[in-house]
XYZ file of C-alpha atoms in Angstrom:
549
model
C 93.336 60.756 102.882
C 96.887 61.945 102.007
C 99.920 62.251 104.298
C 99.753 65.259 106.451
C 102.391 67.678 107.942
C 100.795 66.886 111.505
C 102.955 69.337 113.282
C 102.041 72.283 111.165
C 98.239 71.905 112.354
C 99.329 73.095 115.794
C 100.991 76.220 114.587
C 97.957 78.392 114.300
C 97.688 77.992 118.242
C 101.325 78.017 119.103
C 102.322 81.051 117.156
C 99.728 83.471 118.726
C 100.645 82.153 122.232
C 104.367 82.541 121.485
C 103.577 86.160 120.189
C 101.820 87.278 123.461
C 104.495 85.578 125.634
C 107.391 87.352 123.639
C 105.525 90.580 123.591
C 104.952 90.510 127.391
C 108.730 90.186 127.844
C 109.253 93.851 126.681
C 106.357 95.321 128.453
C 105.684 98.975 127.453
C 109.220 99.512 126.147
C 110.292 99.655 122.566
C 106.770 100.120 121.465
C 107.810 100.391 117.627
C 109.654 97.194 117.985
C 106.805 95.298 119.687
C 104.561 96.434 116.781
C 106.862 95.073 114.289
C 107.214 91.944 116.181
C 103.576 91.416 116.680
C 102.878 92.053 112.951
C 105.650 89.505 112.118
C 103.929 86.769 114.136
C 100.687 87.488 112.474
C 102.245 87.388 108.990
C 103.830 84.032 109.911
C 100.382 82.814 111.056
C 98.769 83.745 107.796
C 101.550 82.030 105.935
C 100.818 78.814 107.936
C 97.115 79.226 107.277
C 97.682 79.308 103.559
C 99.947 76.369 103.719
C 97.259 74.297 105.334
C 94.684 75.457 102.854
C 96.965 74.318 100.117
C 97.439 70.947 101.811
C 93.612 70.548 102.045
C 93.109 71.469 98.600
C 95.252 68.504 97.192
C 92.580 65.897 98.069
C 88.844 66.262 97.800
C 88.259 65.183 101.418
C 91.635 65.540 103.034
C 91.475 65.481 106.877
C 94.573 65.846 109.087
C 94.633 64.949 112.580
C 97.111 65.927 115.230
C 97.215 64.201 118.573
C 98.340 66.870 120.857
C 99.271 64.547 123.806
C 100.071 61.456 121.502
C 96.925 59.991 122.979
C 94.362 58.501 120.531
C 90.863 59.935 120.267
C 88.629 59.741 122.275
C 90.933 59.814 125.121
C 93.254 62.619 124.086
C 93.102 66.187 122.666
C 92.651 66.148 119.070
C 93.159 68.951 116.485
C 91.422 68.300 113.078
C 91.960 70.139 109.833
C 89.716 70.023 106.818
C 88.695 72.320 104.096
C 86.163 74.128 106.206
C 88.655 74.728 109.194
C 91.383 75.758 106.687
C 89.092 78.385 105.076
C 88.221 79.804 108.512
C 92.049 79.900 109.454
C 92.868 82.019 106.191
C 90.163 84.265 106.757
C 91.193 84.891 110.562
C 94.673 85.458 109.252
C 93.695 87.960 106.723
C 91.450 90.085 109.018
C 93.749 89.785 111.975
C 96.709 91.071 110.030
C 94.795 94.082 108.626
C 93.545 94.867 112.138
C 96.939 94.621 113.572
C 98.582 96.944 111.119
C 96.019 99.630 111.466
C 96.239 99.301 115.317
C 100.145 100.039 115.004
C 99.286 103.426 113.881
C 98.296 104.605 117.196
C 95.161 102.614 118.741
C 97.594 99.852 120.112
C 98.861 102.709 122.541
C 95.543 103.714 123.698
C 95.788 101.211 126.573
C 97.884 98.641 127.948
C 98.467 95.026 126.827
C 96.919 95.408 123.442
C 99.216 93.172 121.593
C 99.007 90.252 123.942
C 95.271 90.377 124.228
C 94.918 90.585 120.413
C 97.127 87.475 120.072
C 95.428 85.522 122.806
C 92.120 86.122 121.139
C 93.590 84.966 117.919
C 94.785 81.821 119.644
C 91.222 81.162 120.871
C 89.793 81.764 117.506
C 92.307 79.318 115.855
C 91.766 76.792 118.361
C 87.993 76.908 118.098
C 88.349 76.317 114.313
C 90.840 73.410 114.788
C 89.631 71.382 117.912
C 87.928 68.044 117.699
C 86.772 68.070 121.217
C 83.701 69.650 122.606
C 85.242 70.430 125.958
C 88.280 72.016 124.310
C 85.961 73.934 122.218
C 84.627 75.433 125.379
C 88.397 76.060 126.574
C 89.194 78.028 123.343
C 85.770 79.819 123.518
C 86.765 81.088 126.950
C 90.182 81.979 125.908
C 88.786 83.961 123.015
C 86.121 85.712 125.189
C 88.585 86.500 127.966
C 90.805 88.369 125.790
C 87.905 90.086 123.933
C 86.648 91.361 127.230
C 89.972 93.349 127.591
C 89.901 94.285 123.918
C 86.273 95.575 124.228
C 87.395 97.931 127.004
C 90.570 99.070 125.211
C 90.848 102.755 125.014
C 88.589 103.302 127.887
C 85.722 105.813 127.838
C 82.096 105.498 129.284
C 80.537 104.067 126.008
C 83.237 101.238 125.923
C 82.597 100.532 129.754
C 78.882 100.656 129.416
C 78.627 98.333 126.347
C 81.502 96.286 127.600
C 79.460 95.455 130.793
C 76.581 94.265 128.874
C 78.941 92.188 126.283
C 80.659 90.428 129.210
C 77.367 89.665 131.064
C 75.757 88.120 127.925
C 78.974 86.076 127.097
C 79.150 84.912 130.667
C 75.539 83.656 130.528
C 76.416 81.844 127.105
C 79.436 80.149 128.762
C 77.310 78.896 131.592
C 74.678 77.495 129.006
C 77.679 75.985 127.116
C 78.908 74.018 130.260
C 75.335 72.940 131.149
C 74.912 71.536 127.448
C 78.363 69.722 127.766
C 77.357 68.104 130.928
C 74.041 66.773 129.641
C 75.678 65.492 126.365
C 78.414 63.788 128.179
C 75.896 62.197 130.591
C 74.047 60.659 127.674
C 76.983 59.736 125.292
C 79.737 59.104 127.710
C 82.232 61.199 125.561
C 82.793 64.807 124.224
C 85.011 63.901 121.272
C 82.971 65.079 118.188
C 83.773 62.202 116.188
C 83.060 59.768 118.878
C 79.793 61.522 119.536
C 78.930 61.513 115.930
C 79.763 57.904 115.740
C 77.482 56.796 118.591
C 74.585 59.300 118.377
C 72.393 56.909 116.447
C 73.100 54.108 119.109
C 71.585 56.471 122.048
C 68.551 54.666 123.564
C 65.225 55.874 122.810
C 64.753 56.809 126.420
C 67.652 59.221 126.342
C 66.601 60.900 123.242
C 65.025 63.699 125.033
C 68.297 64.347 127.152
C 70.436 64.281 123.994
C 68.216 66.820 122.274
C 67.990 69.005 125.440
C 71.805 69.203 125.717
C 71.984 70.008 122.010
C 69.343 72.717 122.444
C 71.293 74.170 125.236
C 74.502 74.255 123.331
C 72.738 75.667 120.335
C 71.567 78.632 122.349
C 75.103 79.385 123.559
C 76.432 79.260 119.814
C 73.394 81.324 118.615
C 74.153 84.020 121.242
C 77.591 84.089 119.877
C 76.354 84.267 116.250
C 74.118 87.170 117.106
C 70.708 85.614 116.110
C 67.547 87.343 116.987
C 66.339 87.816 119.678
C 69.654 87.185 121.220
C 71.786 89.972 119.665
C 70.898 93.172 121.487
C 74.435 93.404 122.658
C 76.109 93.292 119.403
C 75.570 96.752 117.710
C 76.339 98.937 120.745
C 79.494 96.692 121.649
C 80.927 96.700 118.208
C 80.263 100.290 117.423
C 81.819 101.508 120.770
C 84.950 99.406 120.402
C 88.101 100.804 118.693
C 88.291 100.362 114.996
C 90.827 97.521 114.857
C 89.119 95.662 117.710
C 85.799 95.973 115.944
C 87.380 94.709 112.617
C 88.567 91.667 114.528
C 85.299 91.109 116.225
C 83.655 90.713 112.823
C 84.988 87.300 112.969
C 83.555 86.455 116.379
C 80.045 85.969 115.148
C 81.485 83.601 112.548
C 82.822 81.370 115.194
C 79.255 80.605 116.363
C 78.115 80.099 112.846
C 81.152 77.674 112.157
C 80.317 75.666 115.314
C 76.520 75.352 114.472
C 77.572 74.161 110.973
C 80.206 71.853 112.006
C 77.994 70.204 114.796
C 74.785 70.002 112.829
C 76.629 68.308 109.699
C 78.701 65.889 111.913
C 76.617 64.986 115.070
C 73.114 65.422 113.572
C 73.792 64.090 109.955
C 71.585 61.796 107.908
C 73.136 58.978 109.708
C 72.118 60.128 113.137
C 68.845 58.078 113.142
C 65.780 59.889 114.697
C 68.123 62.750 115.717
C 68.990 63.516 111.947
C 68.686 67.145 111.208
C 67.785 68.099 114.725
C 66.627 71.719 114.983
C 67.124 72.579 111.330
C 63.679 74.109 110.873
C 64.357 76.505 113.808
C 67.679 77.478 112.364
C 65.948 78.610 109.200
C 63.281 80.472 111.087
C 65.674 82.227 113.312
C 67.955 83.095 110.474
C 65.216 84.666 108.580
C 64.042 86.632 111.414
C 67.571 87.809 112.066
C 67.826 89.028 108.504
C 64.678 91.058 109.032
C 65.807 92.462 112.236
C 69.210 93.485 110.806
C 67.681 94.940 107.684
C 65.283 97.065 109.864
C 68.375 98.312 111.835
C 70.280 99.190 108.553
C 67.598 101.439 107.428
C 67.023 102.991 110.654
C 70.889 103.799 111.243
C 72.718 106.789 110.324
C 76.123 106.361 111.963
C 78.620 104.175 109.978
C 79.577 101.982 112.981
C 75.985 100.882 113.655
C 75.465 100.281 109.882
C 78.445 97.856 109.939
C 77.130 96.294 113.130
C 73.733 95.572 111.502
C 75.509 94.319 108.361
C 77.188 91.775 110.506
C 73.775 90.712 111.843
C 72.393 90.222 108.399
C 75.335 88.101 107.356
C 74.908 86.043 110.571
C 71.181 85.518 109.836
C 71.885 84.593 106.162
C 74.438 81.875 107.211
C 72.461 80.469 109.864
C 69.196 80.179 107.620
C 71.352 78.309 105.120
C 72.423 75.675 107.574
C 68.709 74.867 108.081
C 68.489 73.519 104.448
C 71.328 71.061 104.696
C 72.117 71.418 100.979
C 75.625 71.145 99.586
C 75.318 73.673 96.785
C 73.633 76.321 99.185
C 76.338 75.731 101.924
C 79.144 76.054 99.289
C 77.626 79.552 98.351
C 77.174 80.399 101.935
C 80.810 79.659 102.673
C 81.908 82.024 99.825
C 79.423 84.632 101.266
C 80.867 84.173 104.751
C 84.423 85.028 103.496
C 83.121 88.077 101.471
C 80.802 89.498 103.972
C 83.404 89.336 106.758
C 86.063 90.991 104.671
C 83.479 93.784 103.732
C 82.276 94.364 107.456
C 86.029 94.471 108.585
C 86.786 97.100 105.983
C 83.829 99.099 107.123
C 84.889 99.033 110.698
C 88.235 100.398 109.872
C 86.768 103.247 107.791
C 84.531 104.230 110.672
C 87.193 106.190 112.435
C 88.636 107.636 109.592
C 85.389 109.129 108.246
C 84.482 110.456 111.515
C 87.885 112.021 111.907
C 87.386 113.861 108.634
C 83.737 114.656 109.602
C 85.042 116.339 112.953
C 87.459 118.573 111.133
C 87.153 122.338 111.231
C 87.784 124.563 108.260
C 90.556 126.973 108.713
C 89.168 130.495 109.120
C 89.611 132.728 106.101
C 92.017 135.628 106.229
C 90.158 139.019 106.485
C 91.975 140.659 103.971
C 91.901 137.662 101.499
C 89.973 138.406 98.236
C 89.576 135.689 95.584
C 88.390 136.820 91.990
C 86.572 134.257 90.084
C 84.667 134.500 86.960
C 80.796 134.264 87.438
C 80.598 130.891 85.442
C 83.173 129.378 87.546
C 81.981 126.311 89.626
C 82.188 127.018 93.392
C 81.995 124.838 96.435
C 80.083 125.578 99.526
C 82.858 127.981 100.823
C 82.483 129.841 97.573
C 86.046 128.646 96.465
C 86.543 127.836 92.768
C 86.637 124.049 91.902
C 88.101 124.340 88.712
C 91.606 122.684 88.642
C 91.441 121.610 92.286
C 92.837 118.143 92.632
C 90.911 115.747 94.842
C 93.028 115.030 98.114
C 94.539 111.563 98.026
C 93.187 110.789 101.534
C 89.670 111.800 100.469
C 89.894 109.666 97.277
C 91.304 106.588 99.279
C 88.348 106.839 101.781
C 85.732 107.292 99.063
C 87.007 104.344 97.019
C 87.362 102.142 99.999
C 83.856 103.016 101.339
C 82.346 102.520 97.741
C 84.081 99.035 97.360
C 83.125 97.947 100.865
C 79.468 99.120 100.312
C 79.308 97.183 97.147
C 80.485 93.911 98.879
C 78.176 94.398 101.897
C 74.960 95.187 99.809
C 75.921 92.516 97.171
C 76.023 94.631 94.159
C 78.246 93.974 91.141
C 80.969 93.929 90.284
C 82.683 92.737 93.477
C 82.683 89.553 95.498
C 79.459 90.342 97.402
C 77.410 90.147 94.164
C 79.014 86.761 93.267
C 78.213 85.377 96.777
C 74.543 86.807 96.643
C 73.992 85.463 93.169
C 75.226 81.975 94.256
C 72.980 81.918 97.223
C 69.948 82.819 95.162
C 70.686 80.347 92.341
C 71.119 77.472 95.125
C 67.824 78.694 96.709
C 65.936 78.492 93.532
C 67.247 74.961 92.795
C 66.512 73.865 96.413
C 62.932 75.186 96.093
C 62.494 73.561 92.776
C 63.693 69.994 93.876
C 62.211 70.271 97.332
C 58.701 69.443 98.777
C 56.287 72.218 99.414
C 57.311 73.030 103.048
C 60.958 73.046 102.040
C 60.042 75.135 98.914
C 58.144 77.674 100.930
C 61.256 78.229 103.282
C 63.488 78.609 100.272
C 61.349 81.023 98.462
C 60.928 83.096 101.676
C 64.641 83.370 102.298
C 65.032 84.153 98.416
C 62.749 87.155 98.829
C 64.228 88.218 102.140
C 67.680 88.273 100.742
C 66.531 90.401 97.808
C 64.845 92.834 100.131
C 67.753 93.054 102.525
C 70.131 93.824 99.672
C 67.884 96.613 98.465
C 67.791 98.056 102.059
C 71.520 97.766 102.441
C 71.880 99.524 99.198
C 69.708 102.405 100.227
C 71.259 102.758 103.892
C 74.963 102.646 102.518
C 74.128 104.976 99.659
C 72.772 107.471 102.278
C 75.757 107.223 104.391
C 78.051 107.778 101.419
C 76.168 110.989 100.586
C 76.128 112.303 104.148
C 79.847 111.584 104.778
C 81.300 112.356 101.234
C 79.034 114.671 99.453
C 76.508 116.580 101.473
C 77.121 119.021 104.287
C 79.710 121.868 104.700
C 83.269 121.672 103.052
C 85.500 119.690 105.099
C 89.307 119.622 105.130
C 90.822 116.173 103.841
C 91.464 113.753 106.650
C 95.151 113.264 107.649
C 95.842 109.474 107.175
C 98.888 107.658 108.207
C 100.404 104.969 105.935
C 99.584 102.300 108.489
C 95.860 103.302 108.284
C 95.611 103.408 104.605
C 97.547 100.137 103.937
C 95.156 97.670 105.755
C 92.077 99.287 104.399
C 93.403 98.825 100.769
C 94.673 95.389 101.802
C 91.116 94.296 102.571
C 89.792 96.042 99.422
C 92.414 94.114 97.359
C 91.497 90.858 99.253
C 87.850 90.965 98.164
C 88.860 92.099 94.774
C 91.065 89.061 94.529
C 88.165 86.924 95.770
C 86.154 88.280 92.829
C 88.722 87.619 90.215
C 89.451 84.078 91.465
C 85.706 83.345 92.325
C 85.727 80.027 90.454
C 88.630 78.729 92.200
C 87.213 79.745 95.474
C 83.741 78.454 94.902
C 85.370 75.098 93.902
C 87.237 75.040 97.255
C 84.075 75.846 99.046
C 82.025 73.320 97.142
C 84.554 70.667 98.186
C 84.462 71.698 101.684
C 80.745 71.514 101.664
C 80.882 68.169 100.187
C 83.337 67.084 102.914
C 81.199 68.180 105.850
C 78.081 66.559 104.494
C 80.117 63.285 104.292
C 80.925 63.027 108.161
C 82.110 59.445 107.820
C 85.440 60.687 106.298
C 85.907 62.912 109.330
C 84.982 60.415 111.762
C 87.071 57.630 110.378
C 90.153 59.955 110.179
C 89.761 60.953 113.881
C 89.123 57.606 115.362
C 91.660 55.806 113.280
C 94.694 58.176 113.879
C 97.311 56.315 115.936
C 99.806 57.861 118.503
C 103.537 57.947 117.259
C 105.666 55.248 118.843
C 107.680 56.318 121.738
C 111.418 56.102 122.185
C 112.607 52.463 122.795
C 114.778 51.412 125.773
C 117.978 49.424 125.264
C 117.812 45.810 126.237
C 119.780 46.067 129.487
C 119.501 42.434 130.427
C 120.971 41.331 127.048
C 123.881 43.711 127.804
C 124.516 42.144 131.079
C 123.849 45.354 133.120
C 122.167 45.289 136.461
């Protein structure tokens, strides 16, 4: 473990909180200034996340600990940074910045308190990635969800209200299960510090194993609801497709919080050192993940609207990630982390494109002048309105939309040459290696997931190609969409992000491999947290030596 800039680790939580408080001071006044201020805080948060990731990259198993109240674990609040949490912080920073810039073009003014709610949700997301305590994980979950309720309803309208009520009800149920699971685990172990629970789980008496596993199962259901695993995911597609584009783009991260938590707790608490509790629930995660991929794939082929296609793509990615957790394999987890980043960026870009494409589809062609006559040669190519195509330039906005859609579709479907293909190839290669090295039962699961991933990629290709033809090729002639600069920049920024992910795939895979090796060696995490010491307080002068009363 290397020396760590401890106070840097709290900034991903403090910066969004400071942003929300600062923006509230201005209320509804100075909207342009508020947008710039909000984006400025988001840029600062991304810079901090990149610096944290750079620090974790210096050592193979670097783990940084921040004692928030200067109380040592397990008694005080602890924030923990390793490569896995750093990766999630960077992903959160990139997606949130793109969504915020897009919202500044107009969607942030569709309702009140958009920017404060946005940053409060970002604080909850970052806190969930950083916390080392189960109860504070619940707190950050609730902060994140409370803000998401307001964002889900942002822009009003009956579709958002209807789906928002379903979304709120399901998540309140998940929160209740979360509390019940925490209570059971605390009753068995006497602690809620993740590192302390992991250190003592093997010492739980045999008579309490049933209670421990029941508490863990209840917690897992809460996380699986958030990760949108079948059959607990009926709320996701209606809610995300009804939300405003920047909100839906940010929500693409929400399912990854559930996946992150399942991965963190399964490798930390139920590691190979957990005795009879080792790898508890892993087969169920594998089966649930495969069922979720099948469900999402079926939804993809049955959907025509781009928003629903993006929603089902998120479900497929969530199922893929949860299924890989069930194997407990370092190489497969490393490829899955790369896939997590790529799939999230692709889905976020698709959600930002939804409104732009629908805006173009809703356009009305200007009526032709009654006395206007266009003379063309009989060999001239004509469009649907019988206007000549020769020499006509493709509008920039149409070219931008088509290029961004094509790139996002390639990433989501896992086709070459972008990062989705690299991620899918890494998953398939790791699954083939796991199937070869494993026993018959494990091999059957690996080959089943291998085939399901190939099938889902084929179906996603068909669904996205059909959507592309429908929106950009077939149908009547449409006028080019009017795009604002703030709408085009974030879409191109996300395209650039997964292009850079492709170009630097080798370096990113090295990072994710080191992250996977770290989480499957939980002793480093446990020792770092439990050995962290409080800073010495200020010393009082020796008043007796000075002769004062």
